[in-house]
XYZ file of C-alpha atoms in Angstrom:
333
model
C 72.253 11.316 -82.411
C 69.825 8.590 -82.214
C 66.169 9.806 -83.466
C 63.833 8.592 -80.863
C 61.108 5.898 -82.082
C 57.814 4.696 -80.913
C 58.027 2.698 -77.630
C 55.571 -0.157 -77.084
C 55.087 -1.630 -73.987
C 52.717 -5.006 -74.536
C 49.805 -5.660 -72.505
C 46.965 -8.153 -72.326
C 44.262 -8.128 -74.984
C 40.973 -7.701 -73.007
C 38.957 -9.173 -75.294
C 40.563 -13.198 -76.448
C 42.450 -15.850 -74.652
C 43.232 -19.375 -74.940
C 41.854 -21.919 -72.921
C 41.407 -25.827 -73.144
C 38.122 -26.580 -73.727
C 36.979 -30.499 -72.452
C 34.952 -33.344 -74.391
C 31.480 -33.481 -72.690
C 31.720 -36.102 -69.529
C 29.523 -39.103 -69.955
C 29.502 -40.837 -66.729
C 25.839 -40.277 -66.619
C 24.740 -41.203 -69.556
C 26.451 -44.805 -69.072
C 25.120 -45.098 -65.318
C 22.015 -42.986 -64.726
C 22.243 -40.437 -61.897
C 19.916 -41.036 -59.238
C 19.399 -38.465 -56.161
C 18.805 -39.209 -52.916
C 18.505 -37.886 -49.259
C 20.438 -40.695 -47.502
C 24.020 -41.327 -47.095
C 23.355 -44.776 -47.335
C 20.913 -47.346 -47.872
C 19.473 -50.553 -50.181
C 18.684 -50.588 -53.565
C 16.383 -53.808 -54.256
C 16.792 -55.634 -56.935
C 14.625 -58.706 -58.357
C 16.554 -61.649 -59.687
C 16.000 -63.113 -63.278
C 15.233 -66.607 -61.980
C 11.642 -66.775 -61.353
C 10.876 -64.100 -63.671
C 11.640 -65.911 -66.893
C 10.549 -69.475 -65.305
C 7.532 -70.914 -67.441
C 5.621 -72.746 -64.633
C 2.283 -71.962 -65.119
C 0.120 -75.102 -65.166
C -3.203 -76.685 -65.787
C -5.364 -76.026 -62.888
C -7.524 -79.520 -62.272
C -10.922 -78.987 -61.351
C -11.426 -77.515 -57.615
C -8.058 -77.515 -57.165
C -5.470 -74.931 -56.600
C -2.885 -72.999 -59.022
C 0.339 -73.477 -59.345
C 1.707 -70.714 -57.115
C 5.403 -68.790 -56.866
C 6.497 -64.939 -56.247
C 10.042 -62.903 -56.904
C 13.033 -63.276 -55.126
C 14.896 -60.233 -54.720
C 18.457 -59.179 -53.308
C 19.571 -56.016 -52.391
C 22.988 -53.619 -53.327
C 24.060 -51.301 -50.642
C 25.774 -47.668 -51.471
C 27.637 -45.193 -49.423
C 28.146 -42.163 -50.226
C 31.342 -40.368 -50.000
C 32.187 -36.358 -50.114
C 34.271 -35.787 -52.863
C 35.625 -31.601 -53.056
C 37.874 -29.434 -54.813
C 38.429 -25.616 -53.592
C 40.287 -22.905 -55.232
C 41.893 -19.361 -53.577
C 41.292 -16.030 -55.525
C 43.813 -13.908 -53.898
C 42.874 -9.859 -52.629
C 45.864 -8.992 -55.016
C 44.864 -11.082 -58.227
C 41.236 -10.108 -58.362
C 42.374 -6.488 -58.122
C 44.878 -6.579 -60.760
C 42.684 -8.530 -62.943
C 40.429 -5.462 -63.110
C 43.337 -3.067 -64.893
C 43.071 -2.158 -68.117
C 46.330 -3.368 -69.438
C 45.319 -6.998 -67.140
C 44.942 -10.289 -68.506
C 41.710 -10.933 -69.365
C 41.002 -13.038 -66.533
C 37.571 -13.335 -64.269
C 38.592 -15.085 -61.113
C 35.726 -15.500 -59.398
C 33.436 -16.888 -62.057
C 36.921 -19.264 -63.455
C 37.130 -20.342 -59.900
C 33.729 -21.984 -59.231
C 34.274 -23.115 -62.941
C 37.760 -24.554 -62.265
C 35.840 -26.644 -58.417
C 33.340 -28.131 -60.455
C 35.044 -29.436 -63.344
C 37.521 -30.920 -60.936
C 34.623 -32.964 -59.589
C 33.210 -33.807 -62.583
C 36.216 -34.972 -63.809
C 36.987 -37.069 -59.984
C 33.267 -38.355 -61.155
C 34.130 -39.459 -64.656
C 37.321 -41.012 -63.687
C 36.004 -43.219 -60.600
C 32.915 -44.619 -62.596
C 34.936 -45.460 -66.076
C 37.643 -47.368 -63.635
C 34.555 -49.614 -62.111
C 32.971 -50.169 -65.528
C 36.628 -51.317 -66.796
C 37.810 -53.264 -63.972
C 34.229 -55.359 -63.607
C 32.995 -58.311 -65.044
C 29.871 -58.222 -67.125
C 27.583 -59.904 -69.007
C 30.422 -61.206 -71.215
C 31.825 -63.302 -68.395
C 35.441 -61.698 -68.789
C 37.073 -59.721 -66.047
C 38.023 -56.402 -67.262
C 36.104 -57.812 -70.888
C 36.568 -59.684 -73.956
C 39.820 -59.445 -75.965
C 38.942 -58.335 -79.587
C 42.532 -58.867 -80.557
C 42.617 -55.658 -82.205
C 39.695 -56.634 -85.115
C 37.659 -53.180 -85.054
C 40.659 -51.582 -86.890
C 39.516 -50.979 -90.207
C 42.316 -52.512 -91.480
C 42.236 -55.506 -89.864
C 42.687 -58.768 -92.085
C 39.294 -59.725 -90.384
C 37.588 -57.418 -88.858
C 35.486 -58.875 -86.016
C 33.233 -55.289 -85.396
C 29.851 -56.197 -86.702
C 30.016 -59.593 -85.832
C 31.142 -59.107 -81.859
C 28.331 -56.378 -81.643
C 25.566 -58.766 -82.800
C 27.268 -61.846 -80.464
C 26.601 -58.777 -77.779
C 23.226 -58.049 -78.462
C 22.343 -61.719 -78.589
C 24.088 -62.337 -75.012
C 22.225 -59.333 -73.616
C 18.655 -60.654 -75.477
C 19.472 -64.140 -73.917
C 19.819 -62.241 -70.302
C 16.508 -60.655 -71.024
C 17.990 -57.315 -71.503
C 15.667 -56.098 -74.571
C 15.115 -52.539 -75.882
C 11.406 -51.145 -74.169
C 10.065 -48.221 -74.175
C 11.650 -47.134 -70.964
C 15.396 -49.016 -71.829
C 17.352 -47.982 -74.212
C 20.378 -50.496 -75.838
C 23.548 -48.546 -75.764
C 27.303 -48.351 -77.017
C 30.354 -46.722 -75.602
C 32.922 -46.631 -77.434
C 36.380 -44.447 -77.069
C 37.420 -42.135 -79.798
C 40.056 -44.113 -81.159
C 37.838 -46.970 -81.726
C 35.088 -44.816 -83.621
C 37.291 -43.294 -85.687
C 38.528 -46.696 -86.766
C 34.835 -48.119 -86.950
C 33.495 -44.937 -89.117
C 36.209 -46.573 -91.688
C 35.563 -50.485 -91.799
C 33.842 -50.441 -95.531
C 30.812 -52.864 -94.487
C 30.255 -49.991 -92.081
C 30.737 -47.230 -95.111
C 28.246 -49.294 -97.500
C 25.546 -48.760 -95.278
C 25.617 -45.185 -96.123
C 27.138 -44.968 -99.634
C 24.125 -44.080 -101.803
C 22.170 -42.171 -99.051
C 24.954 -40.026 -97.746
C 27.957 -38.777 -98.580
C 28.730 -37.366 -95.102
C 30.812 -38.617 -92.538
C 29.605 -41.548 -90.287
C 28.218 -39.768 -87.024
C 27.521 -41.440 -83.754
C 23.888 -41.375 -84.155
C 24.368 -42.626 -87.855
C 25.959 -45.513 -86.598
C 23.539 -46.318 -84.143
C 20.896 -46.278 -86.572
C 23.362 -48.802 -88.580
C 23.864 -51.291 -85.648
C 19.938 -51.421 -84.960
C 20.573 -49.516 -81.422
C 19.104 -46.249 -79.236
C 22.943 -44.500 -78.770
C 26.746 -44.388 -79.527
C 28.291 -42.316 -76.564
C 32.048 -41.455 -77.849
C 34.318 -40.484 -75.085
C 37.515 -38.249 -75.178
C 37.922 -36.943 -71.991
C 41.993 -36.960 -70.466
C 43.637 -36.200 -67.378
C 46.748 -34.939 -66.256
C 48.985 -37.853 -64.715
C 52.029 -35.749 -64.522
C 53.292 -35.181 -61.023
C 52.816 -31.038 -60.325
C 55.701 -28.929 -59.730
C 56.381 -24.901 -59.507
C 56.665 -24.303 -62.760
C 52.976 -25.836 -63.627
C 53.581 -26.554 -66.881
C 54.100 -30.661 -66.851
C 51.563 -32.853 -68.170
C 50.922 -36.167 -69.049
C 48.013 -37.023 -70.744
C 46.281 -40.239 -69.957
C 42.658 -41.417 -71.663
C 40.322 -41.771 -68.555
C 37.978 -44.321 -70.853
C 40.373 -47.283 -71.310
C 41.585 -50.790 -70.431
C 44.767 -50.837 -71.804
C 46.655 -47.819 -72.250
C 47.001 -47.970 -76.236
C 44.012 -50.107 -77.051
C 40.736 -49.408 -77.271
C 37.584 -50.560 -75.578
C 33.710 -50.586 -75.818
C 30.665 -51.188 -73.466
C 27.601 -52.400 -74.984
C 24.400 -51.386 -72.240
C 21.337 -51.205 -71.325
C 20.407 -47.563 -69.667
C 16.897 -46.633 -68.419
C 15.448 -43.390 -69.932
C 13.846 -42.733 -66.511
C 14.522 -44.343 -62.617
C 11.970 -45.615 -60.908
C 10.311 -48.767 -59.555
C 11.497 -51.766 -61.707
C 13.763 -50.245 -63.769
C 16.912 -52.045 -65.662
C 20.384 -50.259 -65.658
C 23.700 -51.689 -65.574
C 24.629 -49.651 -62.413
C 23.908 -46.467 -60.974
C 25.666 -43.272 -59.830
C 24.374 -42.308 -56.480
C 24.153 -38.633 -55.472
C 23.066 -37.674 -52.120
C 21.823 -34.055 -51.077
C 23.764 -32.102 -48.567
C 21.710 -30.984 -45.586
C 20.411 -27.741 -45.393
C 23.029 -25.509 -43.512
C 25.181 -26.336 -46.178
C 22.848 -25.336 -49.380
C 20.174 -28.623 -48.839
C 20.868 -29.624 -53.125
C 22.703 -32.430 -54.466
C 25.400 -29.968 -55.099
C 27.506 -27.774 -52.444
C 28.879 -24.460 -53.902
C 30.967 -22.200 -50.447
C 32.530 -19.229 -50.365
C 34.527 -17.985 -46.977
C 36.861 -15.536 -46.748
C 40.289 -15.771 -45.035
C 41.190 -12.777 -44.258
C 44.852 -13.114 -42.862
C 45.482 -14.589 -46.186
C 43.822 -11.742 -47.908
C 42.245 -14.590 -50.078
C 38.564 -15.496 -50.862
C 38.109 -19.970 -51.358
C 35.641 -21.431 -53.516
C 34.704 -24.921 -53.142
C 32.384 -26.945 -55.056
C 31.505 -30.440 -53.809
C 29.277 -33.485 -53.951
C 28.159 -36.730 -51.856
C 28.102 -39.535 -54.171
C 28.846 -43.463 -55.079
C 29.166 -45.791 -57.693
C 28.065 -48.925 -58.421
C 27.211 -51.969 -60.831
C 23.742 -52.792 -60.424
C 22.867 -55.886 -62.749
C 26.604 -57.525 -64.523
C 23.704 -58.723 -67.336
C 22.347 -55.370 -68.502
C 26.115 -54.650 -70.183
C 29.108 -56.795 -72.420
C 32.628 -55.300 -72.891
C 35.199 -55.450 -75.109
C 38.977 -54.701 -74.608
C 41.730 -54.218 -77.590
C 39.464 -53.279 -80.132
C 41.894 -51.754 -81.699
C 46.170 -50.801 -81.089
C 46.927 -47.115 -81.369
């Protein structure tokens, strides 16, 4: 005779789960975010040329000044709708209310799930423009650093290629104001190589015995920000079982090397501003919510399914190829 034991069936714990949480996107801190009410127009911008021209002149007596004005061009956006919706089904949202459930909130992790989809379409469209363009460094897709910013590097180039950047942008006339800040993106595998080079450490050995920060290091290279990217996305192809995935590093040039984008960002838009591009967001009209940002709900009922959707109008686009410089290769991984 078998004496009967304790039976334990397992259930959810209500109260913990695991989920992946997601480096902060930075799209708009490298192009400001400017909302508008038009799908498309012109965005004017005054050319260098006559600005930095030194021809004023002696005026001769009863005669006239030497006389000029700004020439100006224009950049054109179009804004796009770019959406991601997901289904709460009748059946999940009512299981997910039993005691023994999962701990899961469907409604609230949908609309979470739309918009971070979108932000992440975002972040991913404007790092592959920044990448692929040329800037002020004259190099399509930027200029090789052979793999120098490793802090092991038998010369390491770091310092040196970020004041040859500052100098190009200076020579552009792309200066820190007090509406322009000077700015540094840099991926995460580069930084944590950086944070190591020891002319880098020395700047901090007798005042700190912390680890190098972003902001330290900004403070270091004489500059507003560091922005340090580590966002990823799944490149892996889905299938039933949901579980593939392939992660690829959405700030890059080359897949195992690093990169960095030395800019100038405007702490506020307005009239005669300076920003290496912009990110254009255009407001929806007002049966659909009238913001800059669409949140729907509808119900299907033969699919016994609620859909969120979460969705945005917006474009990309480099506004001055002088207000940044770029490096590729900055280190190998």
């Amino acid at each position: 005779m078998v004496i009967g034991k304790n039976i334990v069936t397992a259930s959810a714990l209500r109260n913990a789960s695991i989920f992946y949480s997601t480096p902060e996107f930075v799209a708009d801190q490298v192009f400001p975010l400017l909302q508008t009410n038009s799908p498309t127009m012109k965005i004017t911008k005054y050319l260098p040329s006559d600005y930095f021209r030194n021809d004023a002149d002696v005026r001769g007596e009863g005669g006239e000044a030497k006389r000029g004005g700004f020439k100006t061009t224009e950049v054109t956006y179009s804004t796009i709708e770019t959406a991601f919706a997901v289904p709460i089904t009748d059946e999940l949202r009512r299981n997910a209310k039993k005691q023994s459930a999962q701990p899961l909130q469907p409604d609230i992790e949908a609309v979470e799930l739309a918009k971070r989809k979108v932000m992440l379409k975002r972040e991913s469209e404007v790092a592959s423009l920044i990448t692929a363009a040329t800037w002020a460094d004259g190099v399509s897709g930027g200029e090789d650093a052979e793999g120098a910013w490793a802090a092991a590097a038998g010369t390491n180039t770091f310092i040196a290629d970020i004041k040859k950047g500052l100098k190009t942008l200076r020579e552009k006339g792309i200066v820190s104001n007090p509406n322009l800040e000077i700015r540094l993106l840099l991926d995460d595998y580069s930084f944590d190589e950086v944070v190591e080079i020891a002319a880098i450490k020395d700047q901090i050995k007798y005042t700190s015995s912390e680890s190098i920060t972003p902001d330290m290091l900004a403070r270091i290279l004489k500059i507003d920000k560091v922005i340090v990217p580590s966002v990823i996305e799944n490149t892996a192809k889905e299938t039933k079982a949901g579980t593939e995935f392939t992660a690829s590093r959405i700030w890059k040039i080359n897949a195992t090397k690093g990169m960095a984008l030395l800019y100038a960002y405007p702490k506020r838009l307005g009239l005669r501003i300076m920003s290496a591009g912009l990110i254009i967001n255009d407001r929806f009209d007002e049966e659909e919510g009238g913001e800059h940002e669409r949140v729907m709900k509808w119900r299907e009922s033969s699919n016994h399914q609620d859909v969120y959707e979460v969705g945005e109008l917006r474009d990309q686009l480099q506004v001055c190829a002088e207000a940044a410089y770029m490096w590729k290769d900055t280190i190998v991984t």
